[in-house]
Amino acid sequence: MLYKKLLVTGGAGFIGGNFIHYMVDKYPEYDIFNLDILTYAGDLTKHQHIEAIPNYHFVQADVADRDTIIRLFEKEKFDFVIHFAAESHVDRSIIDPEIFVHTNVMGTQVLLDAAKQISVKKFLHVSTDEVYGALDDDPETFFTEDTALQPNSPYSATKASADLFVRAYHETYGLPVNITRCSNNYGPYHFPEKLIPLTITRILNNQKVPIYGKGNHIRDWLHVLDHCMAIDLVLHKGLDGEVYNIGGHNERTNLDVVKTIAQAMGKSEKLIEFVPDRLGHDQRYAIDPSKIERLGWKPAYTFEKGIIQTIAWYMEHQEWWKQMMNRPDHHDFSRQDSRLSSICKNSF
Ligand code: NAD
């Protein structure tokens, strides 16, 4: 196996963190740099066990800080860039879209410039199925790589903008890029503001579990390790300039997800509490993953197996999620941030 230098942005977050664990294990001959500014979602305790490994390095920086990023690229001459860093929470984007433009759009453009300057061998941009907007409930319709981009939230609008910049740097400058668009992830180290870890941690704390609207929004769930394996495959085998959708045909309503977790944890459905719906809440996401399957990817986890493993992980790692929830900048979105609920109320 050849020596390679990899830059992983956002590697202190949920998916980037899992990806680093996966890559450090699988490719001990790769030098892996984790660049992260450490927002409320960034956490380095998850990497304590690899800190001493000589091929793992951490750099604290803002992806949109042009001078720092260009200097780093010129010094390290990365072969691959895998770009996870983002503001990622839709509710937060409704309250404060500007930071999403800064990180998700401007940060991506700065990284693209730096990657072009040193001629990286691959720039892999980790995007989301949310850029496609929403599907209706017809179970025969799916997002394909050719579906038009119709983002509905400030978050997905910034991700779609970044995707277009990545595409443009390939078309204009010939930068070797890939874009992956994945469905909702779940698994270890997921920040407890998102549906699955929120449900598990609330049940463990004997609290009510809030669900938006009637809980009938449908998401396509994928275990984070299956996402990591897909990214690894695209990084090494993806055709330059191509987009790959990643999803495991695990469509569930939010209500079904919460009921499955409650049942697996031996709790009654009475703990569910319906709260006013989020603004612009997309009805359904569902991925057609046939293109990445043709590249050789197949998910290892069924939802049933993955959710049991995830519940067990949160039971065994209470210290981790409790310290994440106790951070001063952690907003309890489950109860709805006061600014978010006033925006919601004004819209009714
Ligand atoms: P996350 O919020 O857990 O992690 C994001 C990381 O980016 C954090 O460590 C944060 O500190 C870092 N970051 C934020 N702003 C930064 C900046 N300006 N400079 C440097 N670092 C910065 O997010 P996640 O859930 O791990 O998502 C990772 C990527 O995957 C995102 O691009 C997201 O759009 C995409 N994605 C996520 C999902 C999902 O279900 N979570 C699904 C599809 C795609």
mmCIF file of C-alpha atoms and ligand atoms in Angstrom:
data_model
loop_
_atom_site.group_PDB
_atom_site.id
_atom_site.type_symbol
_atom_site.label_atom_id
_atom_site.label_comp_id
_atom_site.label_asym_id
_atom_site.label_seq_id
_atom_site.Cartn_x
_atom_site.Cartn_y
_atom_site.Cartn_z
ATOM 1 C CA MET A 1 0.000 0.000 0.000
ATOM 2 C CA LEU A 2 1.294 3.466 -0.923
ATOM 3 C CA TYR A 3 1.988 6.198 1.609
ATOM 4 C CA LYS A 4 -0.592 9.021 1.380
ATOM 5 C CA LYS A 5 -1.254 12.245 3.264
ATOM 6 C CA LEU A 6 -4.926 12.842 4.036
ATOM 7 C CA LEU A 7 -6.625 15.964 5.302
ATOM 8 C CA VAL A 8 -9.927 15.247 7.043
ATOM 9 C CA THR A 9 -11.853 18.440 7.874
ATOM 10 C CA GLY A 10 -14.417 18.309 10.678
ATOM 11 C CA GLY A 11 -12.774 15.203 12.118
ATOM 12 C CA ALA A 12 -13.804 16.144 15.668
ATOM 13 C CA GLY A 13 -17.481 15.809 14.696
ATOM 14 C CA PHE A 14 -19.740 12.793 14.470
ATOM 15 C CA ILE A 15 -19.095 11.333 11.003
ATOM 16 C CA GLY A 16 -15.596 12.772 10.522
ATOM 17 C CA GLY A 17 -14.598 11.340 13.915
ATOM 18 C CA ASN A 18 -15.882 7.871 13.046
ATOM 19 C CA PHE A 19 -14.170 8.148 9.655
ATOM 20 C CA ILE A 20 -10.806 8.905 11.315
ATOM 21 C CA HIS A 21 -11.142 5.859 13.605
ATOM 22 C CA TYR A 22 -11.968 3.712 10.578
ATOM 23 C CA MET A 23 -9.073 5.056 8.447
ATOM 24 C CA VAL A 24 -6.430 4.958 11.200
ATOM 25 C CA ASP A 25 -7.264 1.278 11.704
ATOM 26 C CA LYS A 26 -7.483 0.345 8.063
ATOM 27 C CA TYR A 27 -4.576 2.363 6.621
ATOM 28 C CA PRO A 28 -1.733 2.560 9.167
ATOM 29 C CA GLU A 29 0.546 3.676 6.304
ATOM 30 C CA TYR A 30 -1.500 6.876 5.713
ATOM 31 C CA ASP A 31 -0.684 10.129 7.508
ATOM 32 C CA ILE A 32 -4.030 11.511 8.707
ATOM 33 C CA PHE A 33 -4.554 15.181 9.595
ATOM 34 C CA ASN A 34 -7.723 16.196 11.410
ATOM 35 C CA LEU A 35 -8.512 19.895 10.877
ATOM 36 C CA ASP A 36 -11.329 21.230 13.033
ATOM 37 C CA ILE A 37 -12.180 24.544 14.668
ATOM 38 C CA LEU A 38 -13.935 22.736 17.562
ATOM 39 C CA THR A 39 -17.405 24.276 17.609
ATOM 40 C CA TYR A 40 -20.038 23.022 20.079
ATOM 41 C CA ALA A 41 -20.203 19.852 17.906
ATOM 42 C CA GLY A 42 -16.457 19.213 17.873
ATOM 43 C CA ASP A 43 -14.980 16.975 20.539
ATOM 44 C CA LEU A 44 -11.480 15.554 20.814
ATOM 45 C CA THR A 45 -12.084 13.166 23.702
ATOM 46 C CA LYS A 46 -13.253 10.598 21.149
ATOM 47 C CA HIS A 47 -9.700 10.547 19.750
ATOM 48 C CA GLN A 48 -7.857 10.080 23.042
ATOM 49 C CA HIS A 49 -7.007 6.479 22.132
ATOM 50 C CA ILE A 50 -5.274 7.516 18.871
ATOM 51 C CA GLU A 51 -3.574 10.727 20.035
ATOM 52 C CA ALA A 52 -0.252 8.981 20.539
ATOM 53 C CA ILE A 53 -0.290 7.235 17.176
ATOM 54 C CA PRO A 54 2.433 8.830 15.002
ATOM 55 C CA ASN A 55 0.297 8.978 11.853
ATOM 56 C CA TYR A 56 -2.557 10.968 13.473
ATOM 57 C CA HIS A 57 -2.280 14.780 13.735
ATOM 58 C CA PHE A 58 -4.703 17.464 14.911
ATOM 59 C CA VAL A 59 -4.811 21.061 13.640
ATOM 60 C CA GLN A 60 -7.250 23.551 15.165
ATOM 61 C CA ALA A 61 -8.321 26.000 12.453
ATOM 62 C CA ASP A 62 -11.280 27.513 10.638
ATOM 63 C CA VAL A 63 -11.759 26.102 7.133
ATOM 64 C CA ALA A 64 -12.655 29.620 5.990
ATOM 65 C CA ASP A 65 -9.391 31.145 7.311
ATOM 66 C CA ARG A 66 -7.707 31.507 3.925
ATOM 67 C CA ASP A 67 -4.153 32.357 5.058
ATOM 68 C CA THR A 68 -3.946 29.499 7.544
ATOM 69 C CA ILE A 69 -5.459 26.979 5.127
ATOM 70 C CA ILE A 70 -3.208 27.935 2.215
ATOM 71 C CA ARG A 71 -0.119 27.843 4.471
ATOM 72 C CA LEU A 72 -1.075 24.409 5.782
ATOM 73 C CA PHE A 73 -1.657 22.971 2.312
ATOM 74 C CA GLU A 74 1.640 24.351 1.024
ATOM 75 C CA LYS A 75 3.506 22.887 4.011
ATOM 76 C CA GLU A 76 1.875 19.445 4.089
ATOM 77 C CA LYS A 77 1.141 18.828 0.377
ATOM 78 C CA PHE A 78 -1.902 16.628 1.025
ATOM 79 C CA ASP A 79 -2.777 13.902 -1.486
ATOM 80 C CA PHE A 80 -6.443 13.653 -0.495
ATOM 81 C CA VAL A 81 -8.909 16.050 1.122
ATOM 82 C CA ILE A 82 -12.064 14.618 2.681
ATOM 83 C CA HIS A 83 -14.239 17.564 3.587
ATOM 84 C CA PHE A 84 -16.746 16.951 6.411
ATOM 85 C CA ALA A 85 -16.481 20.259 8.306
ATOM 86 C CA ALA A 86 -19.826 22.013 8.364
ATOM 87 C CA GLU A 87 -22.460 23.573 10.470
ATOM 88 C CA SER A 88 -24.845 20.648 10.301
ATOM 89 C CA HIS A 89 -27.969 21.241 12.378
ATOM 90 C CA VAL A 90 -31.072 22.396 10.458
ATOM 91 C CA ASP A 91 -32.711 24.012 13.510
ATOM 92 C CA ARG A 92 -29.622 26.124 14.148
ATOM 93 C CA SER A 93 -29.596 27.201 10.481
ATOM 94 C CA ILE A 94 -33.145 28.526 10.839
ATOM 95 C CA ILE A 95 -32.054 30.749 13.719
ATOM 96 C CA ASP A 96 -28.647 31.844 12.414
ATOM 97 C CA PRO A 97 -28.047 31.145 8.701
ATOM 98 C CA GLU A 98 -24.967 33.355 8.450
ATOM 99 C CA ILE A 99 -22.507 31.013 10.173
ATOM 100 C CA PHE A 100 -23.718 28.310 7.756
ATOM 101 C CA VAL A 101 -22.741 30.496 4.789
ATOM 102 C CA HIS A 102 -19.358 31.194 6.392
ATOM 103 C CA THR A 103 -18.405 27.580 7.087
ATOM 104 C CA ASN A 104 -20.315 25.571 4.505
ATOM 105 C CA VAL A 105 -19.945 27.866 1.485
ATOM 106 C CA MET A 106 -16.938 30.111 2.080
ATOM 107 C CA GLY A 107 -15.004 27.404 3.913
ATOM 108 C CA THR A 108 -15.508 24.980 1.033
ATOM 109 C CA GLN A 109 -14.391 27.583 -1.504
ATOM 110 C CA VAL A 110 -11.209 28.320 0.488
ATOM 111 C CA LEU A 111 -10.403 24.593 0.669
ATOM 112 C CA LEU A 112 -11.014 24.222 -3.075
ATOM 113 C CA ASP A 113 -8.562 27.059 -3.791
ATOM 114 C CA ALA A 114 -5.954 25.482 -1.526
ATOM 115 C CA ALA A 115 -6.510 22.049 -3.103
ATOM 116 C CA LYS A 116 -6.154 23.522 -6.594
ATOM 117 C CA GLN A 117 -2.970 25.337 -5.627
ATOM 118 C CA ILE A 118 -1.147 22.150 -4.608
ATOM 119 C CA SER A 119 -2.918 19.889 -7.170
ATOM 120 C CA VAL A 120 -4.406 17.349 -4.740
ATOM 121 C CA LYS A 121 -5.167 13.927 -6.181
ATOM 122 C CA LYS A 122 -8.729 13.949 -4.838
ATOM 123 C CA PHE A 123 -11.076 16.415 -3.169
ATOM 124 C CA LEU A 124 -13.983 14.477 -1.710
ATOM 125 C CA HIS A 125 -16.837 16.681 -0.587
ATOM 126 C CA VAL A 126 -19.221 15.081 1.912
ATOM 127 C CA SER A 127 -22.675 16.392 1.163
ATOM 128 C CA THR A 128 -26.208 15.388 2.031
ATOM 129 C CA ASP A 129 -29.419 14.133 0.406
ATOM 130 C CA GLU A 130 -31.088 17.257 1.829
ATOM 131 C CA VAL A 131 -29.781 19.254 -1.161
ATOM 132 C CA TYR A 132 -32.453 17.527 -3.276
ATOM 133 C CA GLY A 133 -35.307 18.966 -1.205
ATOM 134 C CA ALA A 134 -38.189 16.699 -0.266
ATOM 135 C CA LEU A 135 -40.052 13.750 -1.783
ATOM 136 C CA ASP A 136 -43.728 12.994 -1.300
ATOM 137 C CA ASP A 137 -44.893 9.734 0.323
ATOM 138 C CA ASP A 138 -44.894 7.712 -2.941
ATOM 139 C CA PRO A 139 -42.601 4.794 -1.968
ATOM 140 C CA GLU A 140 -41.541 4.347 -5.613
ATOM 141 C CA THR A 141 -39.756 7.718 -5.823
ATOM 142 C CA PHE A 142 -36.132 8.181 -4.787
ATOM 143 C CA PHE A 143 -33.376 10.755 -5.087
ATOM 144 C CA THR A 144 -30.912 9.837 -7.843
ATOM 145 C CA GLU A 145 -27.697 11.687 -8.697
ATOM 146 C CA ASP A 146 -29.661 13.442 -11.492
ATOM 147 C CA THR A 147 -32.430 14.775 -9.252
ATOM 148 C CA ALA A 148 -32.518 18.597 -9.390
ATOM 149 C CA LEU A 149 -31.106 20.464 -6.378
ATOM 150 C CA GLN A 150 -34.002 22.079 -4.506
ATOM 151 C CA PRO A 151 -32.803 22.768 -0.977
ATOM 152 C CA ASN A 152 -35.484 23.912 1.460
ATOM 153 C CA SER A 153 -33.601 24.935 4.615
ATOM 154 C CA PRO A 154 -30.749 27.421 5.066
ATOM 155 C CA TYR A 155 -28.570 24.400 5.987
ATOM 156 C CA SER A 156 -29.319 22.490 2.794
ATOM 157 C CA ALA A 157 -29.053 25.692 0.723
ATOM 158 C CA THR A 158 -25.473 26.173 1.930
ATOM 159 C CA LYS A 159 -24.622 22.507 1.298
ATOM 160 C CA ALA A 160 -26.072 22.748 -2.234
ATOM 161 C CA SER A 161 -24.061 25.942 -2.851
ATOM 162 C CA ALA A 162 -20.904 24.171 -1.747
ATOM 163 C CA ASP A 163 -21.730 21.235 -4.051
ATOM 164 C CA LEU A 164 -21.999 23.647 -6.987
ATOM 165 C CA PHE A 165 -18.608 25.182 -6.183
ATOM 166 C CA VAL A 166 -17.054 21.707 -6.025
ATOM 167 C CA ARG A 167 -18.580 20.856 -9.397
ATOM 168 C CA ALA A 168 -17.398 24.179 -10.876
ATOM 169 C CA TYR A 169 -13.787 23.622 -9.722
ATOM 170 C CA HIS A 170 -13.844 20.302 -11.567
ATOM 171 C CA GLU A 171 -15.370 21.744 -14.734
ATOM 172 C CA THR A 172 -13.299 24.958 -14.773
ATOM 173 C CA TYR A 173 -9.931 23.902 -13.356
ATOM 174 C CA GLY A 174 -10.010 20.125 -13.757
ATOM 175 C CA LEU A 175 -9.729 19.547 -9.982
ATOM 176 C CA PRO A 176 -10.295 15.809 -9.332
ATOM 177 C CA VAL A 177 -13.388 15.874 -7.139
ATOM 178 C CA ASN A 178 -16.185 13.654 -5.915
ATOM 179 C CA ILE A 179 -19.362 14.603 -4.108
ATOM 180 C CA THR A 180 -21.137 12.099 -1.868
ATOM 181 C CA ARG A 181 -24.735 12.713 -0.805
ATOM 182 C CA CYS A 182 -25.729 10.582 2.121
ATOM 183 C CA SER A 183 -28.971 9.994 3.968
ATOM 184 C CA ASN A 184 -29.349 10.463 7.755
ATOM 185 C CA ASN A 185 -26.587 8.799 9.759
ATOM 186 C CA TYR A 186 -26.760 7.279 13.216
ATOM 187 C CA GLY A 187 -24.264 5.464 15.451
ATOM 188 C CA PRO A 188 -21.572 6.138 18.087
ATOM 189 C CA TYR A 189 -20.536 9.726 18.949
ATOM 190 C CA HIS A 190 -23.653 11.321 17.452
ATOM 191 C CA PHE A 191 -24.289 14.666 19.153
ATOM 192 C CA PRO A 192 -27.346 14.298 21.441
ATOM 193 C CA GLU A 193 -29.309 17.098 19.733
ATOM 194 C CA LYS A 194 -30.198 14.795 16.782
ATOM 195 C CA LEU A 195 -33.228 12.466 16.790
ATOM 196 C CA ILE A 196 -31.730 9.038 17.552
ATOM 197 C CA PRO A 197 -29.197 9.987 20.261
ATOM 198 C CA LEU A 198 -31.710 12.472 21.668
ATOM 199 C CA THR A 199 -34.283 9.707 22.048
ATOM 200 C CA ILE A 200 -31.838 7.271 23.638
ATOM 201 C CA THR A 201 -30.353 9.801 26.057
ATOM 202 C CA ARG A 202 -33.758 11.166 27.086
ATOM 203 C CA ILE A 203 -34.997 7.664 27.810
ATOM 204 C CA LEU A 204 -31.865 6.977 29.849
ATOM 205 C CA ASN A 205 -32.562 10.228 31.755
ATOM 206 C CA ASN A 206 -36.245 9.283 32.285
ATOM 207 C CA GLN A 207 -37.393 12.318 30.283
ATOM 208 C CA LYS A 208 -40.105 12.788 27.647
ATOM 209 C CA VAL A 209 -39.051 12.423 24.003
ATOM 210 C CA PRO A 210 -40.197 15.296 21.756
ATOM 211 C CA ILE A 211 -41.208 14.674 18.129
ATOM 212 C CA TYR A 212 -41.934 17.371 15.576
ATOM 213 C CA GLY A 213 -45.500 17.582 14.227
ATOM 214 C CA LYS A 214 -47.173 14.187 14.009
ATOM 215 C CA GLY A 215 -43.886 12.318 13.631
ATOM 216 C CA ASN A 216 -44.775 11.279 10.083
ATOM 217 C CA HIS A 217 -41.643 12.694 8.389
ATOM 218 C CA ILE A 218 -39.710 9.924 6.679
ATOM 219 C CA ARG A 219 -35.930 9.586 6.727
ATOM 220 C CA ASP A 220 -33.615 6.973 5.219
ATOM 221 C CA TRP A 221 -31.239 5.882 8.027
ATOM 222 C CA LEU A 222 -27.680 4.672 7.529
ATOM 223 C CA HIS A 223 -25.196 3.439 10.118
ATOM 224 C CA VAL A 224 -22.206 5.777 10.243
ATOM 225 C CA LEU A 225 -19.775 2.903 9.615
ATOM 226 C CA ASP A 226 -21.549 2.102 6.337
ATOM 227 C CA HIS A 227 -21.122 5.761 5.394
ATOM 228 C CA CYS A 228 -17.391 5.603 6.244
ATOM 229 C CA MET A 229 -16.947 2.501 4.077
ATOM 230 C CA ALA A 230 -18.723 4.225 1.179
ATOM 231 C CA ILE A 231 -16.454 7.281 1.462
ATOM 232 C CA ASP A 232 -13.368 5.056 1.537
ATOM 233 C CA LEU A 233 -14.578 3.379 -1.663
ATOM 234 C CA VAL A 234 -15.308 6.656 -3.466
ATOM 235 C CA LEU A 235 -11.955 8.078 -2.347
ATOM 236 C CA HIS A 236 -10.055 5.196 -3.907
ATOM 237 C CA LYS A 237 -12.323 4.130 -6.783
ATOM 238 C CA GLY A 238 -14.686 7.049 -7.538
ATOM 239 C CA LEU A 239 -14.496 8.486 -11.044
ATOM 240 C CA ASP A 240 -13.366 12.109 -11.051
ATOM 241 C CA GLY A 241 -16.210 14.612 -11.255
ATOM 242 C CA GLU A 242 -18.895 12.090 -10.229
ATOM 243 C CA VAL A 243 -21.581 12.390 -7.568
ATOM 244 C CA TYR A 244 -22.494 9.295 -5.527
ATOM 245 C CA ASN A 245 -25.659 8.972 -3.444
ATOM 246 C CA ILE A 246 -25.312 6.830 -0.307
ATOM 247 C CA GLY A 247 -28.324 5.280 1.403
ATOM 248 C CA GLY A 248 -29.398 1.924 2.745
ATOM 249 C CA HIS A 249 -33.130 1.679 1.932
ATOM 250 C CA ASN A 250 -33.944 2.027 5.620
ATOM 251 C CA GLU A 251 -36.923 4.340 5.399
ATOM 252 C CA ARG A 252 -38.725 4.995 8.661
ATOM 253 C CA THR A 253 -41.057 7.690 9.982
ATOM 254 C CA ASN A 254 -39.613 9.590 12.938
ATOM 255 C CA LEU A 255 -42.412 8.129 15.055
ATOM 256 C CA ASP A 256 -41.414 4.569 14.054
ATOM 257 C CA VAL A 257 -37.787 5.303 14.941
ATOM 258 C CA VAL A 258 -38.699 6.578 18.400
ATOM 259 C CA LYS A 259 -41.119 3.689 19.029
ATOM 260 C CA THR A 260 -38.465 1.139 17.959
ATOM 261 C CA ILE A 261 -35.950 2.647 20.373
ATOM 262 C CA ALA A 262 -38.485 2.858 23.234
ATOM 263 C CA GLN A 263 -39.481 -0.767 22.711
ATOM 264 C CA ALA A 264 -35.850 -1.959 22.550
ATOM 265 C CA MET A 265 -35.186 -0.104 25.829
ATOM 266 C CA GLY A 266 -38.276 -1.576 27.479
ATOM 267 C CA LYS A 267 -40.133 1.751 27.749
ATOM 268 C CA SER A 268 -43.717 2.748 27.025
ATOM 269 C CA GLU A 269 -44.708 4.904 24.046
ATOM 270 C CA LYS A 270 -46.346 7.250 26.570
ATOM 271 C CA LEU A 271 -43.010 9.031 26.891
ATOM 272 C CA ILE A 272 -43.512 10.560 23.411
ATOM 273 C CA GLU A 273 -44.460 14.240 23.358
ATOM 274 C CA PHE A 274 -45.539 15.928 20.097
ATOM 275 C CA VAL A 275 -44.180 19.483 19.635
ATOM 276 C CA PRO A 276 -44.944 22.153 16.962
ATOM 277 C CA ASP A 277 -43.391 21.292 13.622
ATOM 278 C CA ARG A 278 -40.122 22.778 12.366
ATOM 279 C CA LEU A 279 -40.369 25.474 9.659
ATOM 280 C CA GLY A 280 -39.996 24.097 6.112
ATOM 281 C CA HIS A 281 -39.759 20.522 7.445
ATOM 282 C CA ASP A 282 -39.071 18.207 4.485
ATOM 283 C CA GLN A 283 -41.600 15.364 4.310
ATOM 284 C CA ARG A 284 -39.502 12.518 3.001
ATOM 285 C CA TYR A 285 -35.942 11.683 1.958
ATOM 286 C CA ALA A 286 -35.104 8.413 0.209
ATOM 287 C CA ILE A 287 -31.980 7.497 -1.718
ATOM 288 C CA ASP A 288 -31.471 5.355 -4.789
ATOM 289 C CA PRO A 289 -27.970 3.984 -4.041
ATOM 290 C CA SER A 290 -27.601 1.887 -7.225
ATOM 291 C CA LYS A 291 -24.673 3.929 -8.576
ATOM 292 C CA ILE A 292 -22.476 3.409 -5.494
ATOM 293 C CA GLU A 293 -23.603 -0.227 -5.324
ATOM 294 C CA ARG A 294 -22.230 -0.663 -8.857
ATOM 295 C CA LEU A 295 -18.921 0.735 -7.549
ATOM 296 C CA GLY A 296 -18.922 -2.149 -5.028
ATOM 297 C CA TRP A 297 -20.589 -0.805 -1.855
ATOM 298 C CA LYS A 298 -23.125 -2.657 0.233
ATOM 299 C CA PRO A 299 -24.213 -1.651 3.765
ATOM 300 C CA ALA A 300 -23.145 -4.001 6.555
ATOM 301 C CA TYR A 301 -25.870 -2.922 9.002
ATOM 302 C CA THR A 302 -29.621 -3.434 8.895
ATOM 303 C CA PHE A 303 -31.476 -0.748 10.842
ATOM 304 C CA GLU A 304 -32.534 -3.347 13.442
ATOM 305 C CA LYS A 305 -28.940 -4.455 14.086
ATOM 306 C CA GLY A 306 -27.545 -0.899 13.986
ATOM 307 C CA ILE A 307 -30.051 0.550 16.409
ATOM 308 C CA ILE A 308 -29.435 -2.150 19.032
ATOM 309 C CA GLN A 309 -25.678 -1.570 18.742
ATOM 310 C CA THR A 310 -26.198 2.203 19.021
ATOM 311 C CA ILE A 311 -28.418 1.938 22.115
ATOM 312 C CA ALA A 312 -25.795 -0.290 23.750
ATOM 313 C CA TRP A 313 -23.074 2.232 22.864
ATOM 314 C CA TYR A 314 -24.962 5.138 24.492
ATOM 315 C CA MET A 315 -25.619 3.039 27.589
ATOM 316 C CA GLU A 316 -21.919 2.244 27.860
ATOM 317 C CA HIS A 317 -20.688 5.781 27.100
ATOM 318 C CA GLN A 318 -22.834 7.945 29.392
ATOM 319 C CA GLU A 319 -19.837 10.037 30.422
ATOM 320 C CA TRP A 320 -19.255 11.061 26.817
ATOM 321 C CA TRP A 321 -22.755 12.313 26.036
ATOM 322 C CA LYS A 322 -23.277 13.869 29.462
ATOM 323 C CA GLN A 323 -20.164 16.036 29.044
ATOM 324 C CA MET A 324 -21.370 17.010 25.523
ATOM 325 C CA MET A 325 -24.769 18.053 26.908
ATOM 326 C CA ASN A 326 -23.202 19.997 29.751
ATOM 327 C CA ARG A 327 -21.235 22.267 27.452
ATOM 328 C CA PRO A 328 -22.228 25.925 27.860
ATOM 329 C CA ASP A 329 -22.975 26.309 24.123
ATOM 330 C CA HIS A 330 -25.266 23.260 23.972
ATOM 331 C CA HIS A 331 -28.834 24.387 23.268
ATOM 332 C CA ASP A 332 -31.577 21.964 24.162
ATOM 333 C CA PHE A 333 -33.297 21.972 20.802
ATOM 334 C CA SER A 334 -35.448 19.058 21.875
ATOM 335 C CA ARG A 335 -37.487 21.510 23.934
ATOM 336 C CA GLN A 336 -37.192 24.034 21.125
ATOM 337 C CA ASP A 337 -34.895 26.979 21.495
ATOM 338 C CA SER A 338 -36.974 30.022 22.511
ATOM 339 C CA ARG A 339 -35.991 31.898 19.330
ATOM 340 C CA LEU A 340 -36.980 28.882 17.212
ATOM 341 C CA SER A 341 -40.365 28.512 18.879
ATOM 342 C CA SER A 342 -41.124 32.212 18.429
ATOM 343 C CA ILE A 343 -40.266 31.934 14.697
ATOM 344 C CA CYS A 344 -42.499 28.832 14.508
ATOM 345 C CA LYS A 345 -45.386 30.514 16.308
ATOM 346 C CA ASN A 346 -45.208 33.560 14.030
ATOM 347 C CA SER A 347 -45.610 31.299 11.027
ATOM 348 C CA PHE A 348 -48.884 29.734 12.130
HETATM 349 P P1 NAD B 1 -21.044 17.502 13.120
HETATM 350 O O1 NAD B 1 -21.818 18.766 13.361
HETATM 351 O O2 NAD B 1 -21.107 16.414 14.111
HETATM 352 O O3 NAD B 1 -19.503 17.859 12.931
HETATM 353 C C1 NAD B 1 -19.056 18.969 12.211
HETATM 354 C C2 NAD B 1 -17.608 19.249 12.602
HETATM 355 O O4 NAD B 1 -17.160 20.365 11.799
HETATM 356 C C3 NAD B 1 -17.436 19.643 14.066
HETATM 357 O O5 NAD B 1 -16.370 18.917 14.630
HETATM 358 C C4 NAD B 1 -17.110 21.125 14.003
HETATM 359 O O6 NAD B 1 -16.275 21.558 15.063
HETATM 360 C C5 NAD B 1 -16.434 21.250 12.643
HETATM 361 N N1 NAD B 1 -16.533 22.605 12.100
HETATM 362 C C6 NAD B 1 -17.641 23.392 12.050
HETATM 363 N N2 NAD B 1 -17.302 24.594 11.518
HETATM 364 C C7 NAD B 1 -15.987 24.541 11.207
HETATM 365 C C8 NAD B 1 -15.084 25.467 10.632
HETATM 366 N N3 NAD B 1 -15.470 26.701 10.261
HETATM 367 N N4 NAD B 1 -13.805 25.079 10.435
HETATM 368 C C9 NAD B 1 -13.391 23.843 10.821
HETATM 369 N N5 NAD B 1 -14.203 22.931 11.399
HETATM 370 C C10 NAD B 1 -15.480 23.277 11.578
HETATM 371 O O7 NAD B 1 -21.495 17.034 11.671
HETATM 372 P P2 NAD B 1 -21.666 15.550 11.103
HETATM 373 O O8 NAD B 1 -23.022 15.074 11.436
HETATM 374 O O9 NAD B 1 -20.473 14.745 11.485
HETATM 375 O O10 NAD B 1 -21.644 15.840 9.539
HETATM 376 C C11 NAD B 1 -20.402 15.858 8.826
HETATM 377 C C12 NAD B 1 -20.670 16.166 7.367
HETATM 378 O O11 NAD B 1 -21.549 15.176 6.818
HETATM 379 C C13 NAD B 1 -21.360 17.509 7.149
HETATM 380 O O12 NAD B 1 -20.783 18.125 6.023
HETATM 381 C C14 NAD B 1 -22.818 17.158 6.883
HETATM 382 O O13 NAD B 1 -23.415 18.092 6.017
HETATM 383 C C15 NAD B 1 -22.668 15.797 6.208
HETATM 384 N N6 NAD B 1 -23.804 14.872 6.391
HETATM 385 C C16 NAD B 1 -24.262 14.576 7.652
HETATM 386 C C17 NAD B 1 -25.314 13.663 7.797
HETATM 387 C C18 NAD B 1 -25.814 13.267 9.162
HETATM 388 O O14 NAD B 1 -26.800 12.517 9.242
HETATM 389 N N7 NAD B 1 -25.190 13.695 10.252
HETATM 390 C C19 NAD B 1 -25.895 13.085 6.668
HETATM 391 C C20 NAD B 1 -25.399 13.420 5.409
HETATM 392 C C21 NAD B 1 -24.341 14.302 5.281
#
